[in-house]
Coordinates of C-alpha atoms in Angstrom, one line a residue:
Chain D
M202 CA 114.1 106.7 96.5
D203 CA 115.0 103.3 95.2
E204 CA 112.8 100.2 95.5
R205 CA 114.4 99.0 98.7
A206 CA 113.9 102.3 100.4
A207 CA 110.3 102.4 99.3
L208 CA 109.8 98.9 100.6
A209 CA 111.2 100.0 104.0
L210 CA 108.7 102.8 104.0
L211 CA 105.9 100.3 103.5
A212 CA 107.3 98.0 106.2
D213 CA 107.2 100.9 108.7
R214 CA 103.5 101.3 108.0
L215 CA 102.3 97.8 107.4
P216 CA 103.2 95.3 110.1
A217 CA 102.2 92.3 107.9
V218 CA 105.0 93.3 105.3
G219 CA 108.5 91.7 105.5
D220 CA 108.0 88.1 104.6
D221 CA 107.5 86.5 101.2
A222 CA 103.8 86.6 101.8
A223 CA 101.6 88.5 104.3
V224 CA 100.0 86.3 107.0
V225 CA 96.4 87.1 108.0
D226 CA 94.1 84.8 109.9
G227 CA 95.4 81.4 108.7
L228 CA 95.9 82.7 105.2
V229 CA 99.1 83.8 103.3
V230 CA 98.7 86.3 100.4
T231 CA 101.3 87.5 98.0
T232 CA 101.1 89.7 94.9
D233 CA 103.7 90.5 92.1
M234 CA 103.5 92.7 89.1
L235 CA 105.7 91.9 86.1
H236 CA 106.3 94.0 83.0
E237 CA 107.5 93.0 79.5
A238 CA 110.5 95.3 79.4
T239 CA 111.9 94.4 82.8
D240 CA 110.8 90.8 83.5
F241 CA 110.4 89.0 80.2
P242 CA 113.4 88.8 77.9
E243 CA 112.8 89.1 74.2
G244 CA 111.6 85.6 73.0
T245 CA 109.7 84.8 76.2
T246 CA 106.4 83.2 75.0
R247 CA 103.1 84.2 76.6
E248 CA 102.9 80.7 77.9
T249 CA 106.2 81.0 79.7
A250 CA 105.2 84.5 80.9
G251 CA 101.9 83.1 82.4
W252 CA 103.9 80.2 84.0
R253 CA 106.5 82.5 85.6
A254 CA 104.0 85.2 86.7
L255 CA 101.9 82.7 88.6
G256 CA 105.0 80.7 89.6
A257 CA 106.6 83.7 91.3
S258 CA 103.5 84.1 93.6
L259 CA 103.3 80.4 94.2
S260 CA 106.9 80.4 95.2
D261 CA 106.2 83.0 97.9
V262 CA 103.4 80.7 99.2
A263 CA 105.9 77.8 99.2
A264 CA 108.4 79.9 101.1
M265 CA 105.9 80.3 103.9
G266 CA 105.5 76.5 104.1
A267 CA 101.9 77.0 103.1
D268 CA 99.4 75.1 101.0
P269 CA 98.3 77.1 97.9
V270 CA 94.5 77.4 97.6
C271 CA 94.0 79.6 94.5
A272 CA 95.7 82.1 92.3
V273 CA 94.5 85.0 90.1
A274 CA 96.1 87.3 87.6
A275 CA 95.3 90.6 86.0
Y276 CA 96.5 90.5 82.4
A277 CA 97.1 93.7 80.4
A278 CA 98.3 93.9 76.9
P279 CA 98.1 96.2 73.8
G280 CA 95.2 94.2 72.5
F281 CA 93.2 91.1 73.2
D282 CA 94.8 88.5 70.9
P283 CA 93.0 85.2 71.5
A284 CA 96.2 83.2 70.8
E285 CA 98.2 85.2 73.2
I286 CA 95.6 85.0 75.9
G287 CA 95.2 81.3 75.3
A288 CA 98.9 80.7 75.6
F289 CA 99.0 82.8 78.8
L290 CA 96.2 80.7 80.2
D291 CA 98.1 77.5 79.3
G292 CA 101.1 78.7 81.3
A293 CA 99.1 80.1 84.2
T294 CA 96.9 77.0 84.6
G295 CA 100.0 74.7 84.0
V296 CA 102.0 76.0 86.8
C297 CA 99.0 76.1 89.2
E298 CA 98.2 72.4 88.3
A299 CA 101.8 71.5 88.9
V300 CA 101.4 72.4 92.6
D301 CA 97.7 71.5 93.0
C302 CA 96.4 75.0 93.1
E303 CA 93.3 76.3 91.4
Y304 CA 93.8 79.1 88.8
V305 CA 90.6 81.1 88.9
G306 CA 91.2 83.8 86.3
G307 CA 91.2 87.5 87.1
D308 CA 91.1 90.7 85.1
L309 CA 91.7 91.7 81.5
D310 CA 92.8 95.1 80.4
E311 CA 94.2 97.0 77.5
H312 CA 97.6 98.6 78.2
D313 CA 100.5 99.7 76.1
E314 CA 103.0 97.3 77.7
F315 CA 102.3 93.7 78.4
T316 CA 101.9 93.6 82.2
V317 CA 100.8 90.9 84.6
A318 CA 99.9 91.1 88.2
S319 CA 99.5 87.8 89.9
T320 CA 98.3 86.9 93.4
A321 CA 98.3 83.6 95.2
V322 CA 96.5 82.7 98.4
G323 CA 97.6 79.8 100.7
R324 CA 96.7 78.3 104.0
T325 CA 98.8 77.5 107.0
D326 CA 98.4 77.6 110.7
D327 CA 102.2 77.8 111.3
P328 CA 103.9 79.9 108.6
V329 CA 107.7 79.9 108.4
R330 CA 109.1 83.4 108.5
R331 CA 112.4 85.0 107.6
A332 CA 113.0 85.6 111.3
G333 CA 113.9 82.6 113.4
A334 CA 117.3 81.3 112.1
R335 CA 119.5 80.3 115.0
V336 CA 123.3 80.3 115.3
G337 CA 124.6 76.8 114.4
D338 CA 121.6 76.0 112.1
A339 CA 122.5 74.6 108.7
V340 CA 121.6 76.8 105.7
C341 CA 120.3 74.9 102.7
V342 CA 118.9 75.5 99.3
T343 CA 116.5 73.4 97.2
G344 CA 117.1 72.4 93.6
T345 CA 119.9 74.2 91.7
L346 CA 121.0 77.9 91.4
G347 CA 121.4 79.9 88.2
R348 CA 118.8 78.2 86.1
S349 CA 117.1 81.4 85.2
A350 CA 120.5 83.1 84.6
A351 CA 121.3 80.4 82.1
A352 CA 117.9 80.9 80.5
F353 CA 118.5 84.6 80.2
R354 CA 121.8 84.1 78.4
L355 CA 120.1 81.7 76.0
F356 CA 117.4 84.3 75.3
E357 CA 120.2 86.8 74.5
A358 CA 121.8 84.2 72.2
G359 CA 118.5 83.7 70.4
E360 CA 118.0 80.1 71.6
T361 CA 114.5 80.8 72.6
A362 CA 113.1 77.3 72.7
R363 CA 115.7 76.0 75.2
A364 CA 115.5 79.3 77.0
N365 CA 111.7 79.1 77.5
D366 CA 112.0 75.5 78.7
L367 CA 114.6 76.5 81.3
Y368 CA 112.6 79.6 82.3
R369 CA 109.6 77.6 83.4
F370 CA 110.1 76.3 86.9
V371 CA 108.0 74.2 89.4
P372 CA 107.4 76.3 92.5
R373 CA 108.9 74.5 95.5
V374 CA 105.5 74.0 97.2
D375 CA 106.1 70.3 98.0
A376 CA 109.6 71.1 99.4
G377 CA 108.2 74.0 101.4
R378 CA 105.6 71.7 103.0
S379 CA 108.3 69.1 103.8
L380 CA 110.7 71.7 105.2
A381 CA 108.1 73.7 107.3
P382 CA 108.0 71.4 110.3
H383 CA 111.8 71.7 110.8
A384 CA 112.7 75.1 109.2
T385 CA 113.7 77.9 111.6
A386 CA 113.6 80.5 108.8
M387 CA 112.8 80.4 105.0
M388 CA 112.4 82.6 102.0
D389 CA 112.7 82.1 98.2
S390 CA 115.8 83.1 96.2
S391 CA 113.9 85.3 93.7
D392 CA 116.5 88.1 94.2
G393 CA 119.5 85.7 94.2
L394 CA 121.2 83.7 96.9
A395 CA 123.4 86.6 98.1
R396 CA 120.4 88.9 98.7
S397 CA 118.3 86.2 100.3
L398 CA 121.1 85.5 102.8
H399 CA 121.3 89.2 103.6
Q400 CA 117.6 89.4 104.1
L401 CA 117.4 86.3 106.3
A402 CA 120.4 87.6 108.3
E403 CA 118.7 90.9 108.9
A404 CA 115.3 89.4 109.7
S405 CA 116.8 86.8 112.1
D406 CA 119.6 89.0 113.4
V407 CA 122.3 86.4 112.5
G408 CA 125.0 85.9 109.9
F409 CA 125.9 83.2 107.4
A410 CA 129.1 81.5 106.3
V411 CA 128.6 79.6 103.0
E412 CA 131.0 77.8 100.7
Y413 CA 130.9 78.4 97.0
D414 CA 131.9 74.8 96.2
A415 CA 129.0 73.5 98.2
L416 CA 126.4 75.4 96.0
P417 CA 124.2 73.3 93.7
V418 CA 125.1 75.3 90.6
D419 CA 122.9 74.4 87.7
D420 CA 124.6 72.7 84.8
G421 CA 123.1 75.3 82.5
V422 CA 125.2 78.0 84.2
R423 CA 128.4 76.1 83.6
A424 CA 127.4 75.9 79.9
V425 CA 126.9 79.6 79.5
A426 CA 129.3 81.2 81.9
R427 CA 132.2 83.2 80.3
D428 CA 134.6 82.4 83.1
A429 CA 134.8 81.4 86.8
V430 CA 133.9 85.0 88.0
D431 CA 130.9 85.1 85.7
E432 CA 129.8 81.7 86.9
R433 CA 129.8 82.9 90.5
A434 CA 127.8 86.0 89.6
L435 CA 125.2 84.0 87.7
A436 CA 124.9 81.5 90.5
T437 CA 124.8 83.8 93.5
T438 CA 123.4 87.2 92.4
F439 CA 121.4 86.9 89.2
G440 CA 118.3 85.6 91.0
E441 CA 114.9 84.9 89.6
D442 CA 115.4 81.2 90.4
Y443 CA 112.6 80.7 92.9
E444 CA 114.5 78.1 95.0
L445 CA 114.0 78.0 98.7
V446 CA 116.7 79.2 101.1
V447 CA 116.1 77.6 104.5
T448 CA 117.7 77.3 107.9
L449 CA 117.2 74.2 110.1
P450 CA 118.9 72.4 112.9
E451 CA 121.7 70.2 111.8
E452 CA 120.1 67.2 113.4
A453 CA 117.0 67.6 111.2
L454 CA 119.0 67.7 108.0
E455 CA 119.2 64.1 107.1
A456 CA 115.5 63.3 107.5
T457 CA 114.4 66.5 105.8
R458 CA 116.7 65.9 102.9
E459 CA 115.0 62.6 102.2
A460 CA 111.6 64.2 102.3
V461 CA 112.4 67.0 99.8
D462 CA 111.6 65.8 96.3
C463 CA 113.8 68.4 94.4
G464 CA 117.1 68.0 96.2
L465 CA 118.2 69.9 99.3
T466 CA 121.9 71.0 99.6
R467 CA 123.6 72.2 102.7
V468 CA 125.6 75.2 101.7
G469 CA 126.8 76.6 105.0
V470 CA 126.0 77.5 108.5
V471 CA 124.3 80.3 110.5
T472 CA 126.8 82.5 112.4
D473 CA 126.6 85.4 114.8
S474 CA 126.9 88.1 112.2
G475 CA 128.1 89.0 108.7
V476 CA 127.4 87.2 105.4
E477 CA 130.5 85.5 104.1
M478 CA 131.3 83.2 101.3
D479 CA 134.6 81.2 101.5
G480 CA 135.6 83.4 104.4
A481 CA 135.2 86.8 102.5
A482 CA 132.2 89.2 102.8
L483 CA 129.5 88.4 100.3
A484 CA 128.1 91.7 99.0
D485 CA 124.3 92.4 99.3
E486 CA 123.8 92.4 95.5
G487 CA 121.1 90.9 93.5
W488 CA 118.1 91.2 91.3
T489 CA 116.3 94.5 91.7
H490 CA 113.0 94.4 90.0
G491 CA 112.3 97.2 87.6
R492 CA 116.0 97.6 86.9
Chain Q
M25 CA 88.6 90.9 70.0
D26 CA 87.1 93.3 72.5
E27 CA 87.3 93.0 76.3
R28 CA 84.0 91.2 76.6
A29 CA 84.9 88.6 73.9
A30 CA 88.2 88.0 75.7
L31 CA 86.3 87.6 79.0
A32 CA 84.0 85.0 77.3
L33 CA 87.1 83.1 76.2
L34 CA 88.3 83.1 79.8
A35 CA 85.0 81.9 81.0
D36 CA 85.0 79.0 78.7
R37 CA 88.3 77.7 80.1
L38 CA 87.9 78.7 83.8
P39 CA 84.7 77.5 85.5
A40 CA 85.3 79.8 88.5
V41 CA 85.0 82.9 86.3
G42 CA 81.7 84.7 85.8
D43 CA 80.8 86.2 89.2
D44 CA 82.2 89.3 90.8
A45 CA 84.8 87.1 92.6
A46 CA 86.0 83.6 92.1
V47 CA 84.8 81.1 94.8
V48 CA 87.3 78.5 96.0
D49 CA 87.0 76.4 99.1
G50 CA 85.2 78.9 101.3
L51 CA 87.1 81.9 100.0
V52 CA 86.3 84.5 97.4
V53 CA 89.1 86.2 95.5
T54 CA 89.0 89.1 93.0
T55 CA 91.6 91.1 91.3
D56 CA 91.5 94.4 89.2
M57 CA 94.2 96.3 87.4
L58 CA 93.8 100.1 87.0
H59 CA 95.8 102.5 84.9
E60 CA 96.3 106.2 85.1
A61 CA 95.1 107.0 81.6
T62 CA 91.9 105.0 81.7
D63 CA 90.9 104.8 85.3
F64 CA 92.0 108.0 87.1
P65 CA 90.9 111.3 85.7
E66 CA 93.4 114.2 85.8
G67 CA 93.3 115.6 89.3
T68 CA 92.8 112.2 91.0
T69 CA 95.1 112.2 94.1
R70 CA 97.2 109.2 94.9
E71 CA 95.1 108.8 98.1
T72 CA 91.9 108.6 96.1
A73 CA 93.6 106.2 93.6
G74 CA 94.6 103.9 96.5
W75 CA 91.1 104.2 97.9
R76 CA 89.3 103.4 94.7
A77 CA 91.7 100.6 93.6
L78 CA 91.2 98.7 96.8
G79 CA 87.6 99.7 97.0
A80 CA 86.9 98.2 93.6
S81 CA 88.1 94.8 94.8
L82 CA 86.3 95.1 98.2
S83 CA 83.1 95.9 96.3
D84 CA 83.5 92.5 94.5
V85 CA 83.8 90.8 97.8
A86 CA 80.7 92.7 99.1
A87 CA 78.8 91.6 96.0
M88 CA 79.4 87.9 96.9
G89 CA 77.9 88.6 100.4
A90 CA 81.3 87.7 101.8
D91 CA 83.4 89.0 104.7
P92 CA 86.7 90.6 103.5
V93 CA 89.8 89.2 105.2
C94 CA 92.6 91.0 103.6
A95 CA 93.7 92.9 100.5
V96 CA 96.9 93.5 98.7
A97 CA 98.0 95.8 95.9
A98 CA 100.9 95.9 93.4
Y99 CA 101.8 99.6 92.8
A100 CA 103.8 100.7 89.8
A101 CA 104.8 104.2 89.0
P102 CA 107.5 106.1 87.1
G103 CA 109.5 106.5 90.3
F104 CA 109.2 105.9 94.0
D105 CA 108.1 109.2 95.4
P106 CA 107.7 108.8 99.2
A107 CA 104.8 111.4 99.3
E108 CA 102.9 109.6 96.5
I109 CA 103.4 106.2 98.1
G110 CA 102.4 107.5 101.5
A111 CA 99.2 109.0 100.0
F112 CA 98.4 105.8 98.2
L113 CA 98.8 103.9 101.4
D114 CA 96.5 106.4 103.2
G115 CA 93.8 105.6 100.7
A116 CA 94.4 101.9 100.5
T117 CA 94.4 101.5 104.3
G118 CA 91.6 104.0 104.7
V119 CA 89.1 102.0 102.5
C120 CA 90.2 98.7 104.0
E121 CA 89.7 100.0 107.6
A122 CA 86.2 101.4 106.6
V123 CA 85.1 97.8 106.0
D124 CA 87.2 96.1 108.7
C125 CA 89.6 94.4 106.2
E126 CA 93.4 94.2 106.8
Y127 CA 95.5 95.9 104.1
V128 CA 98.7 93.9 104.0
G129 CA 100.8 95.7 101.3
G130 CA 102.0 94.1 98.2
D131 CA 104.5 94.8 95.5
L132 CA 106.3 98.0 94.3
D133 CA 107.5 98.4 90.8
E134 CA 108.8 101.1 88.4
H135 CA 106.7 101.5 85.3
D136 CA 106.1 104.3 82.9
E137 CA 102.4 104.6 83.7
F138 CA 100.9 104.7 87.2
T139 CA 99.3 101.3 87.4
V140 CA 97.7 99.5 90.4
A141 CA 96.6 95.9 90.6
S142 CA 94.6 95.2 93.7
T143 CA 93.3 91.9 95.1
A144 CA 90.9 91.2 97.9
V145 CA 90.2 87.9 99.7
G146 CA 87.0 87.2 101.6
R147 CA 85.3 84.3 103.4
T148 CA 81.8 83.0 103.0
D149 CA 80.2 79.6 103.1
D150 CA 77.3 80.7 101.1
P151 CA 78.3 83.1 98.3
V152 CA 75.6 85.0 96.4
R153 CA 76.0 84.6 92.7
R154 CA 74.8 86.4 89.6
A155 CA 72.7 83.4 88.8
G156 CA 69.6 82.8 90.9
A157 CA 67.2 85.7 90.3
R158 CA 63.6 84.4 90.0
V159 CA 60.7 85.9 88.1
G160 CA 58.7 88.1 90.4
D161 CA 61.6 89.0 92.7
A162 CA 62.2 92.7 93.4
V163 CA 65.3 94.2 92.0
C164 CA 67.0 96.8 94.3
V165 CA 70.1 99.0 94.4
T166 CA 72.0 100.2 97.4
G167 CA 73.0 103.8 98.0
T168 CA 72.7 106.2 95.0
L169 CA 73.6 106.0 91.3
G170 CA 75.8 108.4 89.4
R171 CA 78.1 109.5 92.1
S172 CA 81.2 108.6 90.2
A173 CA 79.8 110.1 87.0
A174 CA 79.2 113.4 88.9
A175 CA 82.8 113.2 90.2
F176 CA 84.1 112.7 86.7
R177 CA 82.4 115.8 85.5
L178 CA 83.8 117.8 88.4
F179 CA 87.3 116.5 87.5
E180 CA 86.7 117.8 84.0
A181 CA 85.6 121.1 85.4
G182 CA 88.8 121.3 87.5
E183 CA 86.9 121.1 90.8
T184 CA 89.3 118.4 92.0
A185 CA 88.8 118.7 95.8
R186 CA 85.1 118.0 95.5
A187 CA 85.7 115.5 92.8
N188 CA 88.2 113.5 94.9
D189 CA 85.7 113.5 97.8
L190 CA 82.9 112.2 95.7
Y191 CA 85.2 109.7 94.0
R192 CA 86.0 107.9 97.3
F193 CA 83.3 105.4 98.2
V194 CA 82.6 103.0 101.0
P195 CA 82.4 99.5 99.5
R196 CA 79.0 98.0 100.4
V197 CA 80.4 95.2 102.6
D198 CA 77.9 95.7 105.4
A199 CA 75.0 95.9 103.0
G200 CA 76.2 92.8 101.2
R201 CA 76.3 90.9 104.5
S202 CA 72.8 92.0 105.4
L203 CA 71.5 91.2 101.9
A204 CA 73.1 87.8 101.6
P205 CA 70.6 85.7 103.5
H206 CA 67.7 86.9 101.3
A207 CA 69.4 87.8 98.0
T208 CA 68.7 85.4 95.1
A209 CA 71.3 87.1 92.9
M210 CA 73.7 90.0 93.3
M211 CA 76.6 91.9 91.7
D212 CA 78.1 95.3 91.9
S213 CA 77.3 98.2 89.5
S214 CA 80.9 98.9 88.5
D215 CA 79.9 98.9 84.8
G216 CA 76.7 100.8 85.4
L217 CA 73.1 99.8 86.2
A218 CA 72.2 98.9 82.6
R219 CA 75.1 96.5 82.1
S220 CA 74.6 95.0 85.5
L221 CA 71.0 94.3 84.7
H222 CA 72.0 92.6 81.4
Q223 CA 74.6 90.5 83.2
L224 CA 72.3 89.4 85.9
A225 CA 69.6 88.7 83.3
E226 CA 72.0 86.5 81.3
A227 CA 73.4 84.7 84.3
S228 CA 69.9 84.0 85.8
D229 CA 68.1 83.6 82.5
V230 CA 65.5 86.2 83.3
G231 CA 64.6 89.7 82.4
F232 CA 64.1 93.0 84.2
A233 CA 61.5 95.8 84.2
V234 CA 62.7 98.9 86.0
E235 CA 61.4 102.5 86.3
Y236 CA 63.7 105.5 85.9
D237 CA 61.7 107.5 88.4
A238 CA 62.3 104.8 91.0
L239 CA 66.1 105.1 90.7
P240 CA 68.0 106.6 93.6
V241 CA 69.8 109.1 91.4
D242 CA 72.6 110.9 93.3
D243 CA 72.1 114.6 93.9
G244 CA 75.5 115.2 92.4
V245 CA 74.2 113.9 89.1
R246 CA 71.4 116.4 89.0
A247 CA 73.9 119.2 89.7
V248 CA 76.2 118.4 86.7
A249 CA 73.7 116.9 84.2
R250 CA 73.4 119.0 81.0
D251 CA 69.8 117.9 80.4
A252 CA 67.4 115.1 81.2
V253 CA 68.9 112.7 78.6
D254 CA 72.3 113.3 80.0
E255 CA 71.1 112.7 83.5
R256 CA 69.7 109.3 82.5
A257 CA 73.0 108.3 80.9
L258 CA 75.0 109.4 83.9
A259 CA 72.7 107.5 86.2
T260 CA 72.3 104.3 84.2
T261 CA 75.3 103.7 82.0
F262 CA 78.3 105.6 83.3
G263 CA 79.1 103.1 85.9
E264 CA 82.1 103.0 88.4
D265 CA 79.6 103.5 91.3
Y266 CA 80.2 100.2 93.1
E267 CA 76.7 100.0 94.5
L268 CA 75.1 96.6 94.8
V269 CA 72.4 95.4 92.4
V270 CA 70.4 92.7 94.0
T271 CA 67.3 90.6 93.5
L272 CA 65.2 89.3 96.4
P273 CA 61.7 88.0 97.2
E274 CA 59.2 90.9 97.6
E275 CA 58.3 89.5 101.1
A276 CA 61.9 89.9 102.3
L277 CA 62.1 93.5 101.1
E278 CA 60.9 95.4 104.1
A279 CA 63.1 93.6 106.7
T280 CA 66.1 93.7 104.5
R281 CA 65.7 97.4 103.8
E282 CA 65.8 98.1 107.5
A283 CA 69.0 96.1 107.9
V284 CA 70.9 97.8 105.1
D285 CA 72.8 100.8 106.4
C286 CA 73.3 102.8 103.2
G287 CA 69.7 102.7 101.8
L288 CA 68.1 100.1 99.6
T289 CA 65.8 101.2 96.8
R290 CA 63.4 98.9 94.9
V291 CA 63.8 99.9 91.3
G292 CA 61.8 97.2 89.5
V293 CA 60.9 93.6 89.2
V294 CA 62.4 90.4 87.6
T295 CA 60.5 89.3 84.5
D296 CA 60.7 86.4 82.1
S297 CA 63.0 88.1 79.5
G298 CA 64.2 91.4 78.2
V299 CA 65.7 94.3 80.1
E300 CA 63.4 97.3 80.0
M301 CA 63.2 100.7 81.5
D302 CA 59.8 102.5 81.5
G303 CA 58.5 99.8 79.1
A304 CA 61.3 100.3 76.5
A305 CA 64.4 98.2 75.9
L306 CA 67.3 99.3 77.9
A307 CA 70.5 98.9 75.9
D308 CA 73.4 96.9 77.1
E309 CA 75.7 99.9 77.4
G310 CA 78.1 100.7 80.1
W311 CA 81.6 101.3 81.2
T312 CA 84.2 99.2 79.3
H313 CA 87.4 99.2 81.1
G314 CA 90.4 100.2 79.0
R315 CA 88.2 102.3 76.8

């Protein structure tokens, strides 16, 4: 059984599963486990790891249109190195402070592989879910796409300082809050734009038609892409970007765009069925954690 | 640096650290990471593992006198075996249902060692902390001590069915709720009674004098103990029991004892300084996670 089949098994048994975060009684809660071998390229500092681990959970809170309250992390490593733990804390507290969330520590453990499990808790009375997109809505993305893909290539090339900079991201909490009153459906792009569109399509029982030339491709992608085909892959299926993918009525677009601090780009429209880019089917490919 | 030194480093930087759960804005949040090699003896079923992982976090919520709202877990294993995931879910949902908490799923990951990170969230306007014990208060424990130690010995002996039964525990949420209005300090006994007393003593700047004969030693301990010395160790330092250790005014004892559903035993008294059992110093020994 692969990860997606396993997640489907969970969804059958746990009605709260299926959005970026679970919704319970005015709270949203989300948890992620990250491992050195699969989630942190060689050269990732412990500060960047702390930033990204907590950032991934805060991005899920943002994708629900919720206000983060606090975040915790369980940190496991082959030894308790004070410098490494301090750097991790710098990153964890840094990303939490960037979105006005309190980092409240967690658990420490010895383990043969550096592993972090982060959890964030937020509040909202009116969460935005993956279900709710309506035919004719605009589909938009925040920020730029492919930033993490570009960072990944820089890690491969040994340019770790620039890679670490690019690899830290500000979770789109402010944008999520601004989008929430108008959004009909929303999720983050942690598995890449293509997979996000497929997941929104399935949850909302709709389709999407997007245009590649409309995508806000990060300048970093253009700098590292081998060719035009590679650029498309980095921008649409690499994932790990933690931008928001959101649907909203066309008439709300202009006012919302002004309220979103990080840029909001209309990339296409909600259709009856099928996920297409430039008129051709867009495959359901993307980041699979643990690959 | 050992685990306790690392935790002290965390406590320096994170003011919310130092109780069984962090307190933020009317919520309590706690997270734990457990690994197959260090936390689950050979023979532990995935159902028992799910039960204990979530139970450990719910015990921390109970120790704050809070009401659990929801719990999540990140589950990592060398493959996604549907039967194993299903059994884990049985345990995770089972322990949550036992204390009226909603289990809302979490994350799934491939990893070479079975690892679980669980997080529980609770609500309370008036959390009970480790600091607050007053000289002359009674010190009490819920339930019985040594149940997990007895289970551990049964696992070693290959009696896995009985061991798994003993190894599942009901987190003391109801007891915590009943104790909260009267408790001056409280924590759970996850590291054993001896270490809990030392931690309460340090946080409250007091001491303890307890009597071994007063301890509610589990019948299971007597059945597996090699001799009287061994019995004492299993009951006081083995840990992993998840009972509550609580201080409260003597005059509140009788009414509180009636309100606690799982038994509440007075084991000693709060003193000026020092942690003693039967008049001799009780060493600060106990379960160290990741040992």
